[in-house]
Amino acid sequence: MVLDAWGEGAAPSAYATAALHSVGKTLADVEAEIRSAETAEPAGRAGLTAAVNSLSVAVAHAEAGLRVNNRTEVKSAQQDLRAAMRSLAAAYTSAFGPKP
């Protein structure tokens, strides 16, 4: 992950910030796609939307920390990102996994 590389001094702040900015834009597009998708499972769509939104918030948090070179804020954002990724995986499984 770019944040790990930045934390180890292997990625410049400008690169890491640009990468996160790009990811944030992609997540905004994904969230819009999910919201506009027609589905018979509105609860699944809501779960996916919430999970993608959590990822977006965590990415923005990390980007803000990078901009001011705040390692504590970036580390906190990394934890938020990991939690949001777990939530997204669970929401995806719930929406698209086998149904009883």
mmCIF file of N, CA and C in Angstrom:
data_model
loop_
_atom_site.group_PDB
_atom_site.id
_atom_site.type_symbol
_atom_site.label_atom_id
_atom_site.label_comp_id
_atom_site.label_asym_id
_atom_site.label_seq_id
_atom_site.Cartn_x
_atom_site.Cartn_y
_atom_site.Cartn_z
ATOM 1 N N MET A 1 0.849 -1.173 0.000
ATOM 2 C CA MET A 1 0.000 0.000 0.000
ATOM 3 C C MET A 1 0.897 1.239 0.000
ATOM 4 N N VAL A 2 0.457 2.259 -0.684
ATOM 5 C CA VAL A 2 1.260 3.480 -0.820
ATOM 6 C C VAL A 2 1.531 4.123 0.542
ATOM 7 N N LEU A 3 0.610 3.986 1.472
ATOM 8 C CA LEU A 3 0.824 4.584 2.795
ATOM 9 C C LEU A 3 1.938 3.868 3.551
ATOM 10 N N ASP A 4 2.022 2.557 3.382
ATOM 11 C CA ASP A 4 3.124 1.818 4.003
ATOM 12 C C ASP A 4 4.458 2.274 3.420
ATOM 13 N N ALA A 5 4.500 2.414 2.101
ATOM 14 C CA ALA A 5 5.733 2.870 1.445
ATOM 15 C C ALA A 5 6.101 4.274 1.912
ATOM 16 N N TRP A 6 5.111 5.152 2.016
ATOM 17 C CA TRP A 6 5.370 6.516 2.493
ATOM 18 C C TRP A 6 5.907 6.480 3.923
ATOM 19 N N GLY A 7 5.293 5.675 4.770
ATOM 20 C CA GLY A 7 5.718 5.580 6.165
ATOM 21 C C GLY A 7 7.143 5.087 6.320
ATOM 22 N N GLU A 8 7.586 4.257 5.360
ATOM 23 C CA GLU A 8 8.952 3.725 5.384
ATOM 24 C C GLU A 8 9.935 4.629 4.651
ATOM 25 N N GLY A 9 9.430 5.751 4.122
ATOM 26 C CA GLY A 9 10.294 6.675 3.403
ATOM 27 C C GLY A 9 10.579 6.255 1.968
ATOM 28 N N ALA A 10 9.853 5.258 1.470
ATOM 29 C CA ALA A 10 10.095 4.744 0.123
ATOM 30 C C ALA A 10 9.244 5.429 -0.944
ATOM 31 N N ALA A 11 8.278 6.227 -0.529
ATOM 32 C CA ALA A 11 7.431 6.949 -1.492
ATOM 33 C C ALA A 11 7.353 8.405 -1.063
ATOM 34 N N PRO A 12 7.599 9.323 -1.985
ATOM 35 C CA PRO A 12 7.509 10.746 -1.641
ATOM 36 C C PRO A 12 6.072 11.149 -1.311
ATOM 37 N N SER A 13 5.945 12.156 -0.485
ATOM 38 C CA SER A 13 4.617 12.639 -0.085
ATOM 39 C C SER A 13 3.769 13.035 -1.283
ATOM 40 N N ALA A 14 4.377 13.703 -2.255
ATOM 41 C CA ALA A 14 3.612 14.152 -3.432
ATOM 42 C C ALA A 14 3.036 12.963 -4.192
ATOM 43 N N TYR A 15 3.816 11.905 -4.337
ATOM 44 C CA TYR A 15 3.344 10.709 -5.033
ATOM 45 C C TYR A 15 2.209 10.060 -4.251
ATOM 46 N N ALA A 16 2.406 9.874 -2.951
ATOM 47 C CA ALA A 16 1.387 9.230 -2.123
ATOM 48 C C ALA A 16 0.101 10.046 -2.110
ATOM 49 N N THR A 17 0.231 11.363 -2.015
ATOM 50 C CA THR A 17 -0.941 12.234 -2.018
ATOM 51 C C THR A 17 -1.685 12.130 -3.343
ATOM 52 N N ALA A 18 -0.950 12.154 -4.445
ATOM 53 C CA ALA A 18 -1.579 12.041 -5.767
ATOM 54 C C ALA A 18 -2.273 10.690 -5.933
ATOM 55 N N ALA A 19 -1.641 9.638 -5.446
ATOM 56 C CA ALA A 19 -2.244 8.305 -5.540
ATOM 57 C C ALA A 19 -3.549 8.249 -4.756
ATOM 58 N N LEU A 20 -3.537 8.792 -3.548
ATOM 59 C CA LEU A 20 -4.757 8.785 -2.736
ATOM 60 C C LEU A 20 -5.842 9.660 -3.350
ATOM 61 N N HIS A 21 -5.443 10.768 -3.936
ATOM 62 C CA HIS A 21 -6.418 11.644 -4.594
ATOM 63 C C HIS A 21 -7.103 10.889 -5.738
ATOM 64 N N SER A 22 -6.321 10.159 -6.502
ATOM 65 C CA SER A 22 -6.862 9.365 -7.604
ATOM 66 C C SER A 22 -7.806 8.277 -7.087
ATOM 67 N N VAL A 23 -7.410 7.603 -6.027
ATOM 68 C CA VAL A 23 -8.261 6.574 -5.423
ATOM 69 C C VAL A 23 -9.563 7.199 -4.931
ATOM 70 N N GLY A 24 -9.476 8.364 -4.319
ATOM 71 C CA GLY A 24 -10.674 9.052 -3.834
ATOM 72 C C GLY A 24 -11.646 9.361 -4.957
ATOM 73 N N LYS A 25 -11.113 9.810 -6.097
ATOM 74 C CA LYS A 25 -11.977 10.098 -7.249
ATOM 75 C C LYS A 25 -12.633 8.820 -7.767
ATOM 76 N N THR A 26 -11.864 7.753 -7.812
ATOM 77 C CA THR A 26 -12.409 6.475 -8.271
ATOM 78 C C THR A 26 -13.504 5.986 -7.332
ATOM 79 N N LEU A 27 -13.279 6.105 -6.041
ATOM 80 C CA LEU A 27 -14.295 5.683 -5.074
ATOM 81 C C LEU A 27 -15.570 6.510 -5.203
ATOM 82 N N ALA A 28 -15.434 7.800 -5.477
ATOM 83 C CA ALA A 28 -16.619 8.642 -5.690
ATOM 84 C C ALA A 28 -17.403 8.152 -6.903
ATOM 85 N N ASP A 29 -16.698 7.780 -7.958
ATOM 86 C CA ASP A 29 -17.358 7.236 -9.151
ATOM 87 C C ASP A 29 -18.051 5.910 -8.842
ATOM 88 N N VAL A 30 -17.376 5.054 -8.092
ATOM 89 C CA VAL A 30 -17.950 3.757 -7.719
ATOM 90 C C VAL A 30 -19.211 3.959 -6.886
ATOM 91 N N GLU A 31 -19.141 4.870 -5.931
ATOM 92 C CA GLU A 31 -20.311 5.126 -5.086
ATOM 93 C C GLU A 31 -21.488 5.618 -5.924
ATOM 94 N N ALA A 32 -21.223 6.494 -6.878
ATOM 95 C CA ALA A 32 -22.288 6.987 -7.763
ATOM 96 C C ALA A 32 -22.874 5.850 -8.597
ATOM 97 N N GLU A 33 -22.026 4.961 -9.080
ATOM 98 C CA GLU A 33 -22.499 3.808 -9.861
ATOM 99 C C GLU A 33 -23.393 2.908 -9.012
ATOM 100 N N ILE A 34 -22.978 2.647 -7.788
ATOM 101 C CA ILE A 34 -23.771 1.787 -6.904
ATOM 102 C C ILE A 34 -25.123 2.428 -6.627
ATOM 103 N N ARG A 35 -25.116 3.720 -6.340
ATOM 104 C CA ARG A 35 -26.371 4.421 -6.046
ATOM 105 C C ARG A 35 -27.335 4.389 -7.229
ATOM 106 N N SER A 36 -26.802 4.459 -8.437
ATOM 107 C CA SER A 36 -27.673 4.520 -9.613
ATOM 108 C C SER A 36 -28.061 3.137 -10.144
ATOM 109 N N ALA A 37 -27.439 2.084 -9.629
ATOM 110 C CA ALA A 37 -27.731 0.736 -10.113
ATOM 111 C C ALA A 37 -29.132 0.307 -9.693
ATOM 112 N N GLU A 38 -29.807 -0.322 -10.629
ATOM 113 C CA GLU A 38 -31.114 -0.876 -10.306
ATOM 114 C C GLU A 38 -30.885 -2.292 -9.806
ATOM 115 N N THR A 39 -31.463 -2.576 -8.671
ATOM 116 C CA THR A 39 -31.273 -3.893 -8.074
ATOM 117 C C THR A 39 -32.526 -4.304 -7.321
ATOM 118 N N ALA A 40 -32.702 -5.595 -7.239
ATOM 119 C CA ALA A 40 -33.825 -6.126 -6.466
ATOM 120 C C ALA A 40 -33.472 -6.181 -4.984
ATOM 121 N N GLU A 41 -32.230 -5.870 -4.659
ATOM 122 C CA GLU A 41 -31.738 -5.946 -3.277
ATOM 123 C C GLU A 41 -31.288 -4.571 -2.786
ATOM 124 N N PRO A 42 -32.231 -3.685 -2.430
ATOM 125 C CA PRO A 42 -31.813 -2.352 -1.977
ATOM 126 C C PRO A 42 -30.946 -2.390 -0.716
ATOM 127 N N ALA A 43 -31.149 -3.381 0.139
ATOM 128 C CA ALA A 43 -30.327 -3.473 1.353
ATOM 129 C C ALA A 43 -28.874 -3.765 0.992
ATOM 130 N N GLY A 44 -28.669 -4.616 -0.009
ATOM 131 C CA GLY A 44 -27.309 -4.915 -0.460
ATOM 132 C C GLY A 44 -26.642 -3.691 -1.045
ATOM 133 N N ARG A 45 -27.411 -2.934 -1.814
ATOM 134 C CA ARG A 45 -26.874 -1.706 -2.403
ATOM 135 C C ARG A 45 -26.529 -0.710 -1.303
ATOM 136 N N ALA A 46 -27.376 -0.606 -0.294
ATOM 137 C CA ALA A 46 -27.117 0.326 0.811
ATOM 138 C C ALA A 46 -25.850 -0.068 1.569
ATOM 139 N N GLY A 47 -25.660 -1.361 1.784
ATOM 140 C CA GLY A 47 -24.455 -1.825 2.473
ATOM 141 C C GLY A 47 -23.192 -1.534 1.686
ATOM 142 N N LEU A 48 -23.265 -1.757 0.375
ATOM 143 C CA LEU A 48 -22.111 -1.456 -0.480
ATOM 144 C C LEU A 48 -21.823 0.038 -0.502
ATOM 145 N N THR A 49 -22.874 0.839 -0.604
ATOM 146 C CA THR A 49 -22.698 2.292 -0.622
ATOM 147 C C THR A 49 -22.050 2.771 0.671
ATOM 148 N N ALA A 50 -22.524 2.261 1.793
ATOM 149 C CA ALA A 50 -21.961 2.663 3.087
ATOM 150 C C ALA A 50 -20.493 2.256 3.197
ATOM 151 N N ALA A 51 -20.169 1.064 2.722
ATOM 152 C CA ALA A 51 -18.786 0.594 2.801
ATOM 153 C C ALA A 51 -17.861 1.426 1.908
ATOM 154 N N VAL A 52 -18.311 1.733 0.702
ATOM 155 C CA VAL A 52 -17.497 2.558 -0.197
ATOM 156 C C VAL A 52 -17.349 3.963 0.376
ATOM 157 N N ASN A 53 -18.409 4.474 0.988
ATOM 158 C CA ASN A 53 -18.326 5.791 1.622
ATOM 159 C C ASN A 53 -17.300 5.778 2.756
ATOM 160 N N SER A 54 -17.289 4.723 3.544
ATOM 161 C CA SER A 54 -16.294 4.608 4.623
ATOM 162 C C SER A 54 -14.874 4.597 4.061
ATOM 163 N N LEU A 55 -14.693 3.907 2.949
ATOM 164 C CA LEU A 55 -13.381 3.917 2.295
ATOM 165 C C LEU A 55 -13.016 5.321 1.836
ATOM 166 N N SER A 56 -13.978 6.021 1.258
ATOM 167 C CA SER A 56 -13.731 7.389 0.783
ATOM 168 C C SER A 56 -13.317 8.308 1.920
ATOM 169 N N VAL A 57 -14.003 8.188 3.043
ATOM 170 C CA VAL A 57 -13.686 9.020 4.209
ATOM 171 C C VAL A 57 -12.276 8.701 4.708
ATOM 172 N N ALA A 58 -11.937 7.425 4.773
ATOM 173 C CA ALA A 58 -10.605 7.034 5.243
ATOM 174 C C ALA A 58 -9.512 7.507 4.284
ATOM 175 N N VAL A 59 -9.771 7.426 2.986
ATOM 176 C CA VAL A 59 -8.797 7.907 1.997
ATOM 177 C C VAL A 59 -8.599 9.414 2.150
ATOM 178 N N ALA A 60 -9.687 10.150 2.313
ATOM 179 C CA ALA A 60 -9.585 11.606 2.499
ATOM 180 C C ALA A 60 -8.812 11.933 3.774
ATOM 181 N N HIS A 61 -9.052 11.159 4.819
ATOM 182 C CA HIS A 61 -8.343 11.337 6.091
ATOM 183 C C HIS A 61 -6.841 11.111 5.888
ATOM 184 N N ALA A 62 -6.490 10.055 5.176
ATOM 185 C CA ALA A 62 -5.076 9.771 4.903
ATOM 186 C C ALA A 62 -4.452 10.865 4.046
ATOM 187 N N GLU A 63 -5.186 11.309 3.035
ATOM 188 C CA GLU A 63 -4.670 12.367 2.164
ATOM 189 C C GLU A 63 -4.420 13.649 2.956
ATOM 190 N N ALA A 64 -5.334 13.975 3.853
ATOM 191 C CA ALA A 64 -5.160 15.174 4.685
ATOM 192 C C ALA A 64 -3.919 15.039 5.568
ATOM 193 N N GLY A 65 -3.710 13.862 6.133
ATOM 194 C CA GLY A 65 -2.527 13.632 6.955
ATOM 195 C C GLY A 65 -1.237 13.747 6.167
ATOM 196 N N LEU A 66 -1.261 13.236 4.943
ATOM 197 C CA LEU A 66 -0.077 13.342 4.082
ATOM 198 C C LEU A 66 0.242 14.792 3.750
ATOM 199 N N ARG A 67 -0.788 15.572 3.476
ATOM 200 C CA ARG A 67 -0.577 16.973 3.077
ATOM 201 C C ARG A 67 0.148 17.774 4.159
ATOM 202 N N VAL A 68 -0.072 17.406 5.428
ATOM 203 C CA VAL A 68 0.581 18.138 6.522
ATOM 204 C C VAL A 68 1.695 17.303 7.172
ATOM 205 N N ASN A 69 2.021 16.160 6.528
ATOM 206 C CA ASN A 69 3.092 15.293 7.004
ATOM 207 C C ASN A 69 2.863 14.831 8.443
ATOM 208 N N ASN A 70 1.620 14.463 8.756
ATOM 209 C CA ASN A 70 1.250 14.035 10.099
ATOM 210 C C ASN A 70 1.184 12.508 10.142
ATOM 211 N N ARG A 71 2.247 11.895 10.620
ATOM 212 C CA ARG A 71 2.328 10.431 10.649
ATOM 213 C C ARG A 71 1.250 9.800 11.528
ATOM 214 N N THR A 72 0.905 10.446 12.620
ATOM 215 C CA THR A 72 -0.126 9.908 13.504
ATOM 216 C C THR A 72 -1.473 9.871 12.793
ATOM 217 N N GLU A 73 -1.794 10.936 12.079
ATOM 218 C CA GLU A 73 -3.055 10.990 11.342
ATOM 219 C C GLU A 73 -3.075 9.947 10.223
ATOM 220 N N VAL A 74 -1.959 9.784 9.548
ATOM 221 C CA VAL A 74 -1.882 8.797 8.466
ATOM 222 C C VAL A 74 -2.035 7.388 9.030
ATOM 223 N N LYS A 75 -1.396 7.116 10.149
ATOM 224 C CA LYS A 75 -1.503 5.793 10.773
ATOM 225 C C LYS A 75 -2.947 5.511 11.194
ATOM 226 N N SER A 76 -3.613 6.505 11.745
ATOM 227 C CA SER A 76 -5.023 6.358 12.108
ATOM 228 C C SER A 76 -5.873 6.092 10.865
ATOM 229 N N ALA A 77 -5.581 6.807 9.797
ATOM 230 C CA ALA A 77 -6.319 6.614 8.545
ATOM 231 C C ALA A 77 -6.076 5.215 7.985
ATOM 232 N N GLN A 78 -4.866 4.698 8.132
ATOM 233 C CA GLN A 78 -4.574 3.339 7.673
ATOM 234 C C GLN A 78 -5.448 2.327 8.408
ATOM 235 N N GLN A 79 -5.613 2.518 9.704
ATOM 236 C CA GLN A 79 -6.477 1.622 10.470
ATOM 237 C C GLN A 79 -7.919 1.739 9.988
ATOM 238 N N ASP A 80 -8.356 2.967 9.719
ATOM 239 C CA ASP A 80 -9.707 3.177 9.190
ATOM 240 C C ASP A 80 -9.865 2.509 7.828
ATOM 241 N N LEU A 81 -8.833 2.610 6.989
ATOM 242 C CA LEU A 81 -8.875 1.974 5.670
ATOM 243 C C LEU A 81 -9.000 0.462 5.785
ATOM 244 N N ARG A 82 -8.244 -0.122 6.674
ATOM 245 C CA ARG A 82 -8.317 -1.577 6.846
ATOM 246 C C ARG A 82 -9.703 -2.004 7.324
ATOM 247 N N ALA A 83 -10.265 -1.262 8.260
ATOM 248 C CA ALA A 83 -11.617 -1.576 8.739
ATOM 249 C C ALA A 83 -12.642 -1.400 7.621
ATOM 250 N N ALA A 84 -12.496 -0.350 6.836
ATOM 251 C CA ALA A 84 -13.429 -0.100 5.736
ATOM 252 C C ALA A 84 -13.313 -1.186 4.666
ATOM 253 N N MET A 85 -12.109 -1.675 4.418
ATOM 254 C CA MET A 85 -11.941 -2.761 3.437
ATOM 255 C C MET A 85 -12.615 -4.041 3.923
ATOM 256 N N ARG A 86 -12.516 -4.306 5.222
ATOM 257 C CA ARG A 86 -13.212 -5.479 5.771
ATOM 258 C C ARG A 86 -14.722 -5.307 5.630
ATOM 259 N N SER A 87 -15.211 -4.089 5.889
ATOM 260 C CA SER A 87 -16.643 -3.813 5.739
ATOM 261 C C SER A 87 -17.089 -3.979 4.295
ATOM 262 N N LEU A 88 -16.265 -3.525 3.362
ATOM 263 C CA LEU A 88 -16.601 -3.669 1.946
ATOM 264 C C LEU A 88 -16.655 -5.148 1.556
ATOM 265 N N ALA A 89 -15.706 -5.925 2.035
ATOM 266 C CA ALA A 89 -15.708 -7.360 1.726
ATOM 267 C C ALA A 89 -16.973 -8.021 2.269
ATOM 268 N N ALA A 90 -17.363 -7.666 3.481
ATOM 269 C CA ALA A 90 -18.577 -8.232 4.073
ATOM 270 C C ALA A 90 -19.819 -7.781 3.310
ATOM 271 N N ALA A 91 -19.870 -6.513 2.927
ATOM 272 C CA ALA A 91 -21.023 -5.997 2.182
ATOM 273 C C ALA A 91 -21.118 -6.659 0.813
ATOM 274 N N TYR A 92 -19.982 -6.863 0.177
ATOM 275 C CA TYR A 92 -19.964 -7.517 -1.131
ATOM 276 C C TYR A 92 -20.481 -8.949 -1.011
ATOM 277 N N THR A 93 -19.999 -9.662 -0.005
ATOM 278 C CA THR A 93 -20.445 -11.035 0.215
ATOM 279 C C THR A 93 -21.940 -11.076 0.481
ATOM 280 N N SER A 94 -22.410 -10.138 1.273
ATOM 281 C CA SER A 94 -23.840 -10.076 1.582
ATOM 282 C C SER A 94 -24.669 -9.780 0.336
ATOM 283 N N ALA A 95 -24.183 -8.884 -0.508
ATOM 284 C CA ALA A 95 -24.941 -8.484 -1.695
ATOM 285 C C ALA A 95 -24.873 -9.522 -2.814
ATOM 286 N N PHE A 96 -23.713 -10.158 -2.981
ATOM 287 C CA PHE A 96 -23.521 -11.023 -4.144
ATOM 288 C C PHE A 96 -23.236 -12.486 -3.813
ATOM 289 N N GLY A 97 -23.116 -12.790 -2.535
ATOM 290 C CA GLY A 97 -22.842 -14.170 -2.146
ATOM 291 C C GLY A 97 -24.067 -15.052 -2.331
ATOM 292 N N PRO A 98 -23.885 -16.341 -2.137
ATOM 293 C CA PRO A 98 -25.011 -17.271 -2.282
ATOM 294 C C PRO A 98 -26.134 -16.930 -1.302
ATOM 295 N N LYS A 99 -27.334 -17.039 -1.799
ATOM 296 C CA LYS A 99 -28.514 -16.776 -0.963
ATOM 297 C C LYS A 99 -29.109 -18.115 -0.534
ATOM 298 N N PRO A 100 -29.604 -18.179 0.691
ATOM 299 C CA PRO A 100 -30.202 -19.448 1.162
ATOM 300 C C PRO A 100 -31.477 -19.785 0.413
#
